[in-house]
Amino acid sequence: MTTSTFETIGKPPVDQFKVKPNLDPDNVGEFDWEQVYSELDWLPGGGLNKAHEAIDRHANGPRRDKIAMIWEGKNGEREDYTFGQMKELTDRFAGALQNLGIETGDRVFLFLDRIPELYIAFFGILKAGAVVGPLFSAFGPDPVRDRLEDSGAKILVTQPDLRRKVAEILSQLPALEHTIIINKNGRDESALEAGDLDYDAQMEAAPSDFSIVNTSQYDYSIMHYTSGTTGKPKGAVHRHQACVQQYATGKWALDLHEDDIYWCTADPGWVTGTSYGMMAPWTNGVTQLIYEGGFRASAWFEQIQKHKVTVWYTAPTAIRMLMKAGVAVPHRYDLSSLRFSASVGEPLNPEAVVWGEEAIGMPFHDNWWQTETGAIMCANYAAMPIKPGSMGRPIPGVELGIVDDDFNAVPAGEDGNLVVRPNWPGMFHAYWENSTMYNSRFKKGWYITGDRARVDEDGYFWFVGRADDVINTAGHLVGPFEVESALIEHPDVAEAGVIGKPDPIAMEIVKAFVSLNDGVEESTALRNDIMRFAREKLSTMVAPREIEFVPSLPKTRSGKIMRRLLKARELGLPEGDTSTLEDDD
Ligand code: PRX
């Protein structure tokens, strides 16, 4: 990794601003979150609600007729929604939920493509005081069942094709009371199944005005499931007060200003798609583009040109795919509207930062955070020089540390565990009904991120790697256990061990080592069948891209699969300490 500063490659990005940057990192002075809290608009009853901060405060003021959402559908449809319209629609959905008996703290899950109704339902759920659980629409039945079951969700809001995809699991969920179906613009002919509720009918029957439930800043608002090394994914639960940091980092790390057209490419099934694809722009009253279509280099640049996007937040895998398509593609488009671009989710190669200069006329600003942190924690913020390859410096009000395994500070330049001083506003407050796991993330006054990193003399942080077996594929965390569990459900599979294999585009791909049941012959057809089986159960993203048959898997004497060893063997690296390895005979 290079440690050169940006100046050695190009001019400091601070010179490129067409508007005044809103944070000078060397002049932050004594920072106090109270200052940011006081910029929020508290509820009349003294509470705090994310939907009020993102929607109603603007709808009730001068931004009432300002466009909040420009939606471009996958078939080229266009719909615009003002803050005022968003208020009316989210009020109605909140009322519909109350009609169905939803109360404060109930869980309502979303399993939808990127359609406007997803955003309406999202904020309607928050207005009703319930907890929203967004699900990635590419998921197959297993991840959807695990999440609905664990959270005890009462309502699932989905669309006809996705409902069909997971039909088999819906009857296995005793807590699930209703399934609401959104048939966007009548796209699907056979929309409702017996027992389903129709979104349009529920909206029509609901009152047009709704008083937001007086949630406190400490009430639960959103849960996102995230993968760890062991067990199934855990539901990281956030509180309404996370919006304080989402709002502030929208200004500091994404440089949002009043007249921006902002585009976050992340899917709302993941935390970036909610914290920065909803909360950050809308708490700042900024117009954002929601593009339903998938990735295609030319289509993406066309979006920027057509909608005059000014601030763009994307991810390293996407940038690497754009790089692969070549600079000729962006050069065919007028991208002069762009003022600021940023990236998150995986390490951003220094070359990718610099490529931005050539391709879009500006570097990408890398920043770091996690599902658990709820908001950006460390960033190459708008107002400071970038160091390509670094994730920047901690945001004001956040203390990061690099410590050894005994929590002693590690000197600048040396690798260690990345830890955070607890109680930043966006901090998750629970893993849903798993306090043991939650508590295990806090030790000796620090929150343990699970990442390894180092800090340089200038206070810039550099990502080194994960401290555990979690795989980061195209910016999405995949827990090996989840994939192994799905694989061993295949009738011919005896055991499976899953690792992340380095990949030039996706950073890592999911690779599985599989041993077959006695008497089963290895074959290409069987390998393909196991892959298809995993893709249908999980999703193309989570399922293994490579499967290798092995006679048996290395295990510890207590029977744990030694993924570290599988990885070392895959990469041709030293196998390290194998003293706990079980004998093969
Ligand atoms: O390992 C780090 C990596 O992604 C993890 C967080 O993933 P998730 O909980 O899905 O949150 C996504 C929202 C950002 C981190 O623990 N990661 C995130 N940002 C970076 C990163 N790795 C390197 N550089 C980054 N900028």
Coordinates of C-alpha atoms and ligand atoms in Angstrom, one line a residue:
M1 CA 0.0 0.0 0.0
T2 CA 1.4 3.4 -0.9
T3 CA 1.8 6.1 1.8
S4 CA 2.3 8.9 -0.6
T5 CA 0.1 11.9 -0.1
F6 CA -2.3 13.1 -2.7
E7 CA -0.2 16.1 -3.5
T8 CA 2.4 13.9 -5.1
I9 CA -0.1 12.8 -7.7
G10 CA -2.3 15.7 -8.3
K11 CA -3.6 18.9 -6.8
P12 CA -5.3 18.7 -3.4
P13 CA -9.0 18.1 -3.9
V14 CA -9.8 21.0 -1.6
D15 CA -9.0 23.3 -4.5
Q16 CA -11.7 21.7 -6.6
F17 CA -14.6 22.9 -4.5
K18 CA -17.2 24.9 -6.3
V19 CA -18.8 25.6 -3.0
K20 CA -17.3 26.2 0.4
P21 CA -16.4 22.9 2.1
N22 CA -18.3 22.6 5.4
L23 CA -15.6 21.2 7.7
D24 CA -12.0 22.2 8.2
P25 CA -10.5 19.2 9.9
D26 CA -7.6 21.1 11.4
N27 CA -10.0 23.6 12.9
V28 CA -12.6 21.5 14.6
G29 CA -11.6 22.7 18.0
E30 CA -13.4 21.3 21.0
F31 CA -16.1 19.1 19.6
D32 CA -19.3 18.4 21.3
W33 CA -22.1 16.3 19.8
E34 CA -24.6 18.5 21.7
Q35 CA -24.0 21.1 19.1
V36 CA -25.3 18.7 16.4
Y37 CA -28.2 17.5 18.5
S38 CA -29.4 21.1 18.8
E39 CA -29.6 21.3 14.9
L40 CA -32.3 18.6 14.9
D41 CA -36.0 19.3 15.1
W42 CA -37.3 17.5 18.1
L43 CA -40.9 16.2 18.2
P44 CA -43.5 18.3 20.0
G45 CA -43.6 15.7 22.7
G46 CA -39.9 15.9 23.3
G47 CA -39.0 12.8 21.3
L48 CA -36.9 12.1 18.3
N49 CA -37.9 10.2 15.2
K50 CA -35.8 9.6 12.1
A51 CA -38.8 10.0 9.8
H52 CA -39.5 13.4 11.2
E53 CA -35.9 14.5 10.7
A54 CA -35.7 13.1 7.2
I55 CA -39.1 14.0 5.9
D56 CA -41.6 16.0 8.0
R57 CA -39.3 18.7 9.2
H58 CA -38.8 19.7 5.5
A59 CA -42.4 19.1 4.5
N60 CA -43.5 21.4 7.3
G61 CA -41.1 24.2 6.2
P62 CA -39.7 25.9 3.1
R63 CA -38.6 22.7 1.5
R64 CA -42.2 21.4 1.2
D65 CA -42.2 21.6 -2.6
K66 CA -38.5 20.7 -3.1
I67 CA -37.9 17.3 -4.8
A68 CA -36.8 14.7 -2.3
M69 CA -36.6 11.7 -4.6
I70 CA -36.0 11.5 -8.3
W71 CA -36.8 7.9 -9.2
E72 CA -35.7 6.2 -12.4
G73 CA -37.1 2.8 -12.8
K74 CA -35.4 -0.2 -14.5
N75 CA -37.6 0.3 -17.6
G76 CA -36.8 4.0 -17.8
E77 CA -39.9 5.2 -15.8
R78 CA -39.5 8.5 -14.0
E79 CA -41.3 9.6 -10.9
D80 CA -40.5 12.7 -8.7
Y81 CA -41.6 13.1 -5.1
T82 CA -41.4 16.3 -3.1
F83 CA -40.8 16.3 0.6
G84 CA -44.5 17.3 1.0
Q85 CA -45.7 14.3 -1.0
M86 CA -43.3 12.0 0.9
K87 CA -44.9 13.2 4.1
E88 CA -48.4 12.5 2.9
L89 CA -47.5 9.0 1.6
T90 CA -45.5 8.0 4.7
D91 CA -48.3 9.3 6.9
R92 CA -50.7 7.0 5.1
F93 CA -48.5 4.0 5.4
A94 CA -48.0 4.6 9.1
G95 CA -51.8 4.8 9.5
A96 CA -52.2 1.6 7.5
L97 CA -49.8 -0.1 9.9
Q98 CA -51.7 1.2 12.9
N99 CA -54.9 -0.1 11.4
L100 CA -53.2 -3.5 11.2
G101 CA -52.4 -3.3 14.9
I102 CA -48.7 -2.4 14.7
E103 CA -47.3 -0.9 17.9
T104 CA -44.1 0.7 19.1
G105 CA -41.2 -1.7 18.9
D106 CA -42.9 -4.2 16.5
R107 CA -40.7 -5.4 13.6
V108 CA -41.8 -4.8 10.0
F109 CA -39.6 -6.1 7.3
L110 CA -39.1 -4.9 3.7
F111 CA -38.2 -7.2 0.8
L112 CA -38.5 -5.1 -2.2
D113 CA -36.6 -3.8 -5.3
R114 CA -35.5 -0.2 -5.3
I115 CA -38.9 1.3 -5.9
P116 CA -40.3 4.5 -4.4
E117 CA -42.7 2.5 -2.2
L118 CA -39.8 1.0 -0.4
Y119 CA -38.8 4.4 0.8
I120 CA -42.4 5.3 1.7
A121 CA -42.9 2.1 3.6
F122 CA -39.5 2.6 5.4
F123 CA -40.4 6.0 6.8
G124 CA -44.0 4.9 7.4
I125 CA -42.8 2.1 9.7
L126 CA -40.6 4.6 11.6
K127 CA -43.5 7.0 12.0
A128 CA -45.6 4.2 13.5
G129 CA -42.8 3.7 16.1
A130 CA -42.0 0.2 14.7
V131 CA -38.6 -1.2 13.8
V132 CA -37.8 -1.5 10.1
G133 CA -35.8 -4.4 8.8
P134 CA -34.7 -4.0 5.2
L135 CA -33.8 -7.2 3.3
F136 CA -31.6 -7.4 0.2
S137 CA -34.0 -8.3 -2.7
A138 CA -31.5 -10.8 -4.2
F139 CA -31.8 -13.0 -1.2
G140 CA -33.2 -16.5 -1.6
P141 CA -35.6 -18.2 0.9
D142 CA -33.0 -19.2 3.5
P143 CA -31.6 -15.7 4.4
V144 CA -35.1 -14.3 4.4
R145 CA -36.5 -17.0 6.7
D146 CA -33.6 -16.7 9.1
R147 CA -34.0 -12.9 9.5
L148 CA -37.8 -12.9 9.8
E149 CA -37.7 -15.8 12.2
D150 CA -35.0 -14.3 14.4
S151 CA -36.6 -10.8 14.6
G152 CA -40.2 -12.2 15.0
A153 CA -41.3 -9.8 12.3
K154 CA -45.1 -9.2 12.3
I155 CA -45.4 -7.8 8.8
L156 CA -43.5 -8.4 5.6
V157 CA -43.8 -5.8 2.8
T158 CA -42.9 -7.3 -0.5
Q159 CA -43.7 -7.5 -4.3
P160 CA -45.2 -10.3 -6.3
D161 CA -42.1 -11.9 -7.9
L162 CA -40.1 -11.7 -4.6
R163 CA -43.0 -13.2 -2.7
R164 CA -43.1 -16.1 -5.2
K165 CA -39.3 -16.6 -4.7
V166 CA -39.7 -17.2 -0.9
A167 CA -43.3 -18.6 -0.9
E168 CA -42.2 -21.8 0.8
I169 CA -40.9 -20.1 4.0
L170 CA -43.9 -17.8 4.7
S171 CA -45.9 -20.5 6.4
Q172 CA -43.0 -21.4 8.6
L173 CA -43.1 -18.1 10.5
P174 CA -45.6 -18.1 13.4
A175 CA -45.0 -14.4 14.3
L176 CA -45.7 -13.2 10.8
E177 CA -49.3 -11.8 10.7
H178 CA -49.5 -10.1 7.4
T179 CA -47.8 -9.9 4.0
I180 CA -48.4 -6.6 2.2
I181 CA -47.9 -6.8 -1.6
I182 CA -46.8 -3.8 -3.7
N183 CA -47.5 -4.4 -7.4
K184 CA -45.6 -1.4 -8.7
N185 CA -47.5 0.2 -11.6
G186 CA -49.2 -3.2 -12.2
R187 CA -45.9 -4.7 -13.4
D188 CA -47.1 -8.2 -12.3
E189 CA -50.2 -9.9 -13.6
S190 CA -50.8 -12.3 -10.8
A191 CA -50.2 -10.1 -7.8
L192 CA -51.9 -11.4 -4.7
E193 CA -52.0 -14.8 -3.2
A194 CA -54.7 -15.9 -0.7
G195 CA -54.3 -14.0 2.6
D196 CA -52.1 -11.2 1.2
L197 CA -52.9 -7.6 1.7
D198 CA -52.8 -5.1 -1.2
Y199 CA -50.6 -2.1 -0.6
D200 CA -52.8 0.3 -2.6
A201 CA -56.0 -0.8 -0.8
Q202 CA -54.3 -0.4 2.6
M203 CA -53.1 3.1 1.7
E204 CA -56.5 4.1 0.5
A205 CA -58.2 2.9 3.7
A206 CA -55.7 4.8 5.9
P207 CA -56.2 8.3 7.2
S208 CA -54.4 11.0 5.2
D209 CA -52.8 12.6 8.3
F210 CA -50.8 10.9 11.0
S211 CA -49.2 12.1 14.2
I212 CA -45.7 10.5 14.5
V213 CA -45.5 8.2 17.5
N214 CA -43.4 10.1 20.1
T215 CA -40.4 7.8 20.0
S216 CA -37.4 8.8 22.2
Q217 CA -33.9 9.1 20.8
Y218 CA -33.2 5.8 22.5
D219 CA -36.0 3.8 20.9
Y220 CA -35.1 1.2 18.3
S221 CA -35.6 2.3 14.7
I222 CA -33.7 0.0 12.3
M223 CA -32.2 -3.4 12.3
H224 CA -29.7 -4.7 9.7
Y225 CA -28.6 -8.3 9.8
T226 CA -24.8 -8.7 9.5
S227 CA -22.6 -11.7 9.3
G228 CA -20.0 -12.8 11.8
T229 CA -17.6 -15.8 11.9
T230 CA -19.9 -18.1 13.9
G231 CA -23.6 -18.7 13.8
K232 CA -26.3 -17.1 11.7
P233 CA -26.2 -13.3 10.9
K234 CA -27.1 -11.1 13.8
G235 CA -29.6 -8.3 13.8
A236 CA -27.6 -5.1 14.6
V237 CA -30.2 -2.7 16.1
H238 CA -30.0 1.1 15.8
R239 CA -31.7 3.8 17.7
H240 CA -33.4 6.9 16.4
Q241 CA -30.5 9.0 17.6
A242 CA -28.2 7.5 14.9
C243 CA -29.6 10.2 12.7
V244 CA -27.5 12.8 14.5
Q245 CA -24.3 11.3 13.1
Q246 CA -25.9 10.4 9.7
Y247 CA -26.9 14.0 9.3
A248 CA -23.5 15.4 10.4
T249 CA -21.4 13.0 8.3
G250 CA -23.6 13.8 5.3
K251 CA -22.1 17.3 5.6
W252 CA -18.6 16.5 6.6
A253 CA -17.8 13.3 4.7
L254 CA -20.1 13.7 1.7
D255 CA -20.0 17.5 1.6
L256 CA -23.8 17.8 1.1
H257 CA -25.1 21.2 0.3
E258 CA -28.6 22.6 -0.3
D259 CA -28.6 22.4 -4.1
D260 CA -27.0 19.0 -4.5
I261 CA -28.3 16.1 -6.5
Y262 CA -27.0 13.2 -4.6
W263 CA -26.7 9.6 -5.7
C264 CA -25.8 6.6 -3.5
T265 CA -25.5 3.4 -5.4
A266 CA -25.9 1.1 -2.5
D267 CA -28.9 -1.2 -2.2
P268 CA -31.3 -0.3 0.7
G269 CA -31.1 -3.9 1.9
W270 CA -27.6 -3.0 3.3
V271 CA -26.7 -0.4 5.8
T272 CA -25.1 2.0 3.3
G273 CA -28.4 2.1 1.4
T274 CA -30.3 3.3 4.5
S275 CA -27.8 5.4 6.4
Y276 CA -26.6 7.1 3.3
G277 CA -29.3 6.2 0.7
M278 CA -32.0 7.7 2.9
M279 CA -31.0 9.3 6.2
A280 CA -27.9 11.4 5.3
P281 CA -29.3 13.2 2.3
W282 CA -32.8 13.6 3.6
T283 CA -31.9 14.8 7.1
N284 CA -29.9 17.4 5.1
G285 CA -32.9 18.2 3.0
V286 CA -31.0 17.2 -0.2
T287 CA -32.6 15.9 -3.4
Q288 CA -31.5 12.3 -4.2
L289 CA -31.6 10.1 -7.2
I290 CA -32.8 6.5 -6.8
Y291 CA -31.9 4.4 -9.8
E292 CA -33.6 1.0 -9.9
G293 CA -31.4 -0.5 -12.7
G294 CA -28.4 -2.6 -12.0
F295 CA -24.8 -2.0 -12.8
R296 CA -23.7 -1.1 -16.3
A297 CA -20.8 1.4 -16.8
S298 CA -22.6 3.4 -19.6
A299 CA -25.9 3.4 -17.8
W300 CA -24.4 4.7 -14.6
F301 CA -22.6 7.6 -16.3
E302 CA -25.7 8.3 -18.2
Q303 CA -27.5 8.7 -14.8
I304 CA -25.0 11.2 -13.7
Q305 CA -25.3 13.2 -16.9
K306 CA -29.0 13.0 -17.2
H307 CA -29.9 13.9 -13.6
K308 CA -26.9 16.3 -13.1
V309 CA -25.7 14.4 -10.1
T310 CA -23.3 16.5 -8.0
V311 CA -22.4 14.2 -5.1
W312 CA -21.8 10.5 -5.8
Y313 CA -21.3 7.8 -3.1
T314 CA -20.3 4.4 -4.4
A315 CA -18.2 1.3 -3.7
P316 CA -14.7 0.0 -4.7
T317 CA -16.0 -3.1 -6.6
A318 CA -18.2 -0.8 -8.7
I319 CA -15.2 1.6 -9.3
R320 CA -13.0 -1.4 -10.3
M321 CA -15.7 -2.5 -12.7
L322 CA -15.8 1.0 -14.2
M323 CA -12.0 1.0 -14.5
K324 CA -12.2 -2.2 -16.4
A325 CA -14.7 -0.7 -18.8
G326 CA -12.0 2.0 -19.5
V327 CA -11.9 5.9 -19.4
A328 CA -13.4 6.1 -22.9
V329 CA -16.8 5.3 -21.4
P330 CA -17.0 8.2 -18.9
H331 CA -15.4 10.5 -21.4
R332 CA -18.4 10.0 -23.7
Y333 CA -20.6 11.7 -21.1
D334 CA -20.9 15.2 -19.7
L335 CA -20.0 14.7 -16.0
S336 CA -19.4 18.3 -15.3
S337 CA -22.1 18.4 -12.7
L338 CA -20.1 16.2 -10.4
R339 CA -18.4 18.0 -7.5
F340 CA -17.6 15.3 -5.0
S341 CA -17.3 11.5 -5.0
A342 CA -16.8 9.0 -2.2
S343 CA -16.5 5.3 -1.7
V344 CA -17.0 2.8 1.1
G345 CA -17.3 -0.9 2.0
E346 CA -14.0 -2.4 1.0
P347 CA -10.4 -1.1 0.7
L348 CA -10.2 1.4 -2.2
N349 CA -7.0 0.8 -4.1
P350 CA -4.8 3.9 -4.5
E351 CA -5.0 3.4 -8.3
A352 CA -8.8 3.7 -8.1
V353 CA -8.6 7.0 -6.2
V354 CA -6.3 8.4 -8.9
W355 CA -8.3 6.9 -11.7
G356 CA -11.1 9.1 -10.6
E357 CA -9.1 12.1 -11.5
E358 CA -8.7 10.9 -15.1
A359 CA -12.1 9.5 -15.6
I360 CA -14.5 11.8 -13.8
G361 CA -12.2 14.8 -13.0
M362 CA -11.9 14.1 -9.3
P363 CA -10.6 11.5 -6.9
F364 CA -12.8 9.2 -4.8
H365 CA -12.8 9.9 -1.1
D366 CA -12.6 6.7 0.8
N367 CA -14.3 6.4 4.2
W368 CA -14.8 3.6 6.7
W369 CA -17.6 2.4 8.9
Q370 CA -19.7 -0.7 9.6
T371 CA -23.2 -1.9 10.0
E372 CA -22.6 -1.7 13.8
T373 CA -21.3 1.9 13.7
G374 CA -24.4 3.1 11.9
A375 CA -22.6 6.0 10.3
I376 CA -19.3 7.1 8.9
M377 CA -16.5 7.0 11.5
C378 CA -13.4 7.7 9.5
A379 CA -13.1 9.6 6.2
N380 CA -11.0 11.5 3.8
Y381 CA -13.3 14.4 4.3
A382 CA -14.1 16.9 1.7
A383 CA -11.9 19.6 3.2
M384 CA -8.7 17.6 3.6
P385 CA -6.0 16.2 1.3
I386 CA -6.6 12.6 0.4
K387 CA -4.0 10.0 0.9
P388 CA -4.8 7.4 -1.8
G389 CA -5.2 4.0 -0.1
S390 CA -6.1 5.4 3.3
M391 CA -9.6 5.5 4.8
G392 CA -8.9 9.0 6.2
R393 CA -9.1 10.4 9.7
P394 CA -11.7 9.9 12.4
I395 CA -14.7 12.2 12.2
P396 CA -15.0 14.8 15.0
G397 CA -16.5 13.3 18.1
V398 CA -15.2 9.8 17.3
E399 CA -12.1 8.3 18.8
L400 CA -10.4 5.4 17.0
G401 CA -7.6 3.3 18.3
I402 CA -5.1 0.7 17.1
V403 CA -4.3 -1.8 19.9
D404 CA -2.7 -5.1 20.4
D405 CA -4.5 -8.2 21.6
D406 CA -4.1 -6.9 25.2
F407 CA -5.6 -3.5 24.3
N408 CA -2.3 -1.7 24.6
A409 CA -1.9 1.1 22.1
V410 CA 0.3 0.2 19.1
P411 CA 2.7 2.9 17.8
A412 CA 2.0 4.7 14.6
G413 CA 2.9 2.7 11.5
E414 CA 2.3 -0.7 13.1
D415 CA -0.6 -3.1 12.5
G416 CA -3.1 -3.7 15.2
N417 CA -6.8 -4.2 16.0
L418 CA -9.0 -1.3 15.1
V419 CA -11.1 -0.2 18.1
V420 CA -13.6 2.6 18.8
R421 CA -14.3 4.4 22.0
P422 CA -18.0 3.6 22.7
N423 CA -21.1 5.8 22.7
W424 CA -20.8 7.6 19.4
P425 CA -24.4 8.6 18.4
G426 CA -24.7 6.0 15.6
M427 CA -23.6 3.1 17.8
F428 CA -25.7 0.0 17.5
H429 CA -27.5 -0.8 20.7
A430 CA -28.0 -4.6 20.5
Y431 CA -27.7 -7.6 18.4
W432 CA -31.3 -8.7 18.4
E433 CA -31.8 -11.0 21.4
N434 CA -28.1 -11.9 21.6
S435 CA -26.6 -9.9 24.4
T436 CA -23.7 -12.4 24.8
M437 CA -22.6 -11.6 21.3
Y438 CA -23.2 -7.9 21.8
N439 CA -21.2 -7.8 25.0
S440 CA -18.3 -9.7 23.4
R441 CA -17.7 -6.8 21.1
F442 CA -16.9 -4.4 24.0
K443 CA -13.8 -4.8 26.1
K444 CA -11.5 -2.6 28.2
G445 CA -13.4 0.5 27.3
W446 CA -13.3 -0.2 23.5
Y447 CA -15.7 -1.5 20.9
I448 CA -13.8 -4.1 18.8
T449 CA -14.5 -3.7 15.1
G450 CA -13.0 -7.0 13.9
D451 CA -10.8 -5.1 11.5
R452 CA -7.0 -4.8 11.5
A453 CA -5.5 -1.4 10.6
R454 CA -2.8 1.0 11.3
V455 CA -2.5 4.7 11.8
D456 CA 0.2 6.9 10.3
E457 CA 2.0 10.0 11.8
D458 CA -0.6 12.3 10.3
G459 CA -3.5 10.4 12.0
Y460 CA -4.7 8.8 8.7
F461 CA -6.0 5.2 9.1
W462 CA -5.0 2.4 6.7
F463 CA -7.0 -0.8 6.4
V464 CA -5.0 -4.0 6.8
G465 CA -7.6 -6.8 6.8
R466 CA -10.3 -8.6 8.8
A467 CA -9.2 -10.1 12.1
D468 CA -11.8 -13.0 11.6
D469 CA -13.0 -15.3 8.8
V470 CA -15.8 -13.0 7.6
I471 CA -15.6 -12.6 3.8
N472 CA -16.0 -9.3 2.1
T473 CA -17.3 -9.9 -1.4
A474 CA -18.1 -6.8 -3.5
G475 CA -18.6 -4.8 -0.2
H476 CA -21.0 -7.3 1.3
L477 CA -20.0 -9.3 4.4
V478 CA -20.6 -13.0 4.1
G479 CA -20.4 -15.3 7.1
P480 CA -18.8 -18.6 6.2
F481 CA -21.0 -20.5 8.6
E482 CA -24.1 -19.3 6.7
V483 CA -22.8 -20.7 3.4
E484 CA -21.5 -23.9 4.9
S485 CA -24.9 -24.6 6.5
A486 CA -26.7 -24.2 3.2
L487 CA -24.1 -26.4 1.4
I488 CA -24.5 -29.3 3.8
E489 CA -28.2 -29.4 3.2
H490 CA -27.4 -30.6 -0.3
P491 CA -28.1 -34.4 -0.2
D492 CA -24.6 -35.3 -1.6
V493 CA -22.6 -33.0 0.6
A494 CA -21.0 -34.3 3.8
E495 CA -19.0 -31.3 5.0
A496 CA -18.1 -27.8 3.7
G497 CA -15.5 -25.2 4.6
V498 CA -15.8 -21.7 3.2
I499 CA -13.2 -19.0 2.7
G500 CA -12.7 -15.7 0.9
K501 CA -10.4 -16.0 -2.1
P502 CA -8.7 -12.8 -3.3
D503 CA -10.2 -11.4 -6.5
P504 CA -9.1 -8.4 -8.5
I505 CA -12.6 -7.0 -8.9
A506 CA -14.8 -8.1 -6.0
M507 CA -11.8 -8.1 -3.5
E508 CA -12.8 -11.6 -2.4
I509 CA -15.0 -14.3 -3.8
V510 CA -16.7 -17.0 -1.8
K511 CA -14.9 -20.3 -2.3
A512 CA -16.1 -23.6 -0.8
F513 CA -14.2 -26.8 -0.1
V514 CA -16.7 -29.6 -0.1
S515 CA -16.4 -33.3 0.9
L516 CA -19.0 -35.6 -0.5
N517 CA -20.9 -38.4 1.2
D518 CA -19.4 -41.9 0.9
G519 CA -20.1 -43.5 -2.5
V520 CA -20.9 -40.2 -4.2
E521 CA -18.7 -39.6 -7.3
E522 CA -17.1 -36.2 -8.0
S523 CA -18.3 -34.7 -11.3
T524 CA -18.7 -31.3 -13.0
A525 CA -22.4 -31.9 -13.1
L526 CA -22.5 -32.4 -9.4
R527 CA -20.4 -29.3 -8.8
N528 CA -22.8 -27.3 -10.9
D529 CA -25.8 -28.7 -9.1
I530 CA -24.3 -27.8 -5.7
M531 CA -23.7 -24.3 -7.0
R532 CA -27.2 -23.9 -8.3
F533 CA -28.6 -25.3 -5.0
A534 CA -26.6 -22.7 -3.0
R535 CA -27.6 -19.8 -5.3
E536 CA -31.3 -20.6 -5.0
K537 CA -31.2 -21.0 -1.3
L538 CA -28.9 -18.0 -0.5
S539 CA -28.4 -15.5 -3.5
T540 CA -25.9 -15.3 -6.2
M541 CA -23.9 -12.9 -4.1
V542 CA -23.6 -15.1 -1.0
A543 CA -23.3 -18.5 -2.8
P544 CA -19.8 -19.8 -3.6
R545 CA -18.4 -18.8 -6.9
E546 CA -15.9 -21.7 -6.7
I547 CA -16.3 -25.2 -5.3
E548 CA -13.4 -27.6 -4.8
F549 CA -14.0 -31.2 -3.9
V550 CA -11.7 -32.5 -1.1
P551 CA -11.6 -35.9 0.6
S552 CA -12.0 -34.3 4.0
L553 CA -11.6 -31.0 5.7
P554 CA -9.0 -30.0 8.3
K555 CA -10.5 -29.7 11.7
T556 CA -9.5 -29.0 15.2
R557 CA -9.7 -31.7 17.8
S558 CA -12.9 -30.2 19.0
G559 CA -14.3 -30.6 15.4
K560 CA -14.1 -27.0 14.2
I561 CA -13.3 -26.5 10.6
M562 CA -9.9 -24.8 10.3
R563 CA -10.8 -22.2 7.6
R564 CA -7.5 -20.4 8.3
L565 CA -5.7 -23.5 7.1
L566 CA -7.9 -23.9 4.0
K567 CA -7.1 -20.3 3.2
A568 CA -3.4 -20.7 3.8
R569 CA -3.3 -23.7 1.5
E570 CA -5.3 -21.9 -1.1
L571 CA -2.9 -19.0 -1.2
G572 CA 0.2 -21.1 -0.8
L573 CA 1.1 -19.4 2.5
P574 CA 2.7 -21.0 5.6
E575 CA 0.1 -23.0 7.5
G576 CA 1.0 -21.5 10.9
D577 CA 0.2 -23.2 14.1
T578 CA -1.5 -26.6 13.4
S579 CA -1.0 -28.1 16.8
T580 CA -4.8 -28.2 17.4
L581 CA -5.3 -30.0 14.0
E582 CA -7.1 -33.4 14.4
D583 CA -5.4 -36.5 13.1
D584 CA -6.7 -37.7 9.8
D585 CA -7.0 -41.3 10.9
Ligands
PRX1 O1 -14.0 -4.8 7.0 C1 -14.5 -3.5 6.9 C2 -15.1 -3.3 5.5 O2 -16.4 -3.6 5.6 C3 -16.8 -3.9 7.0 C4 -18.1 -3.4 7.3 O3 -19.1 -4.0 6.5 P1 -20.6 -3.8 6.8 O4 -20.9 -4.0 8.2 O5 -21.3 -4.5 5.8 O6 -20.8 -2.2 6.6 C5 -20.9 -1.7 5.4 C6 -21.0 -0.2 5.5 C7 -19.7 0.5 5.3 C8 -15.7 -3.3 7.8 O7 -15.5 -3.9 9.1 N1 -14.9 -1.9 5.1 C9 -15.8 -0.9 5.2 N2 -15.3 0.3 4.7 C10 -14.0 0.0 4.4 C11 -13.8 -1.3 4.6 N3 -12.6 -1.9 4.4 C12 -11.6 -1.1 3.9 N4 -11.8 0.2 3.6 C13 -13.0 0.8 3.8 N5 -13.1 2.1 3.5

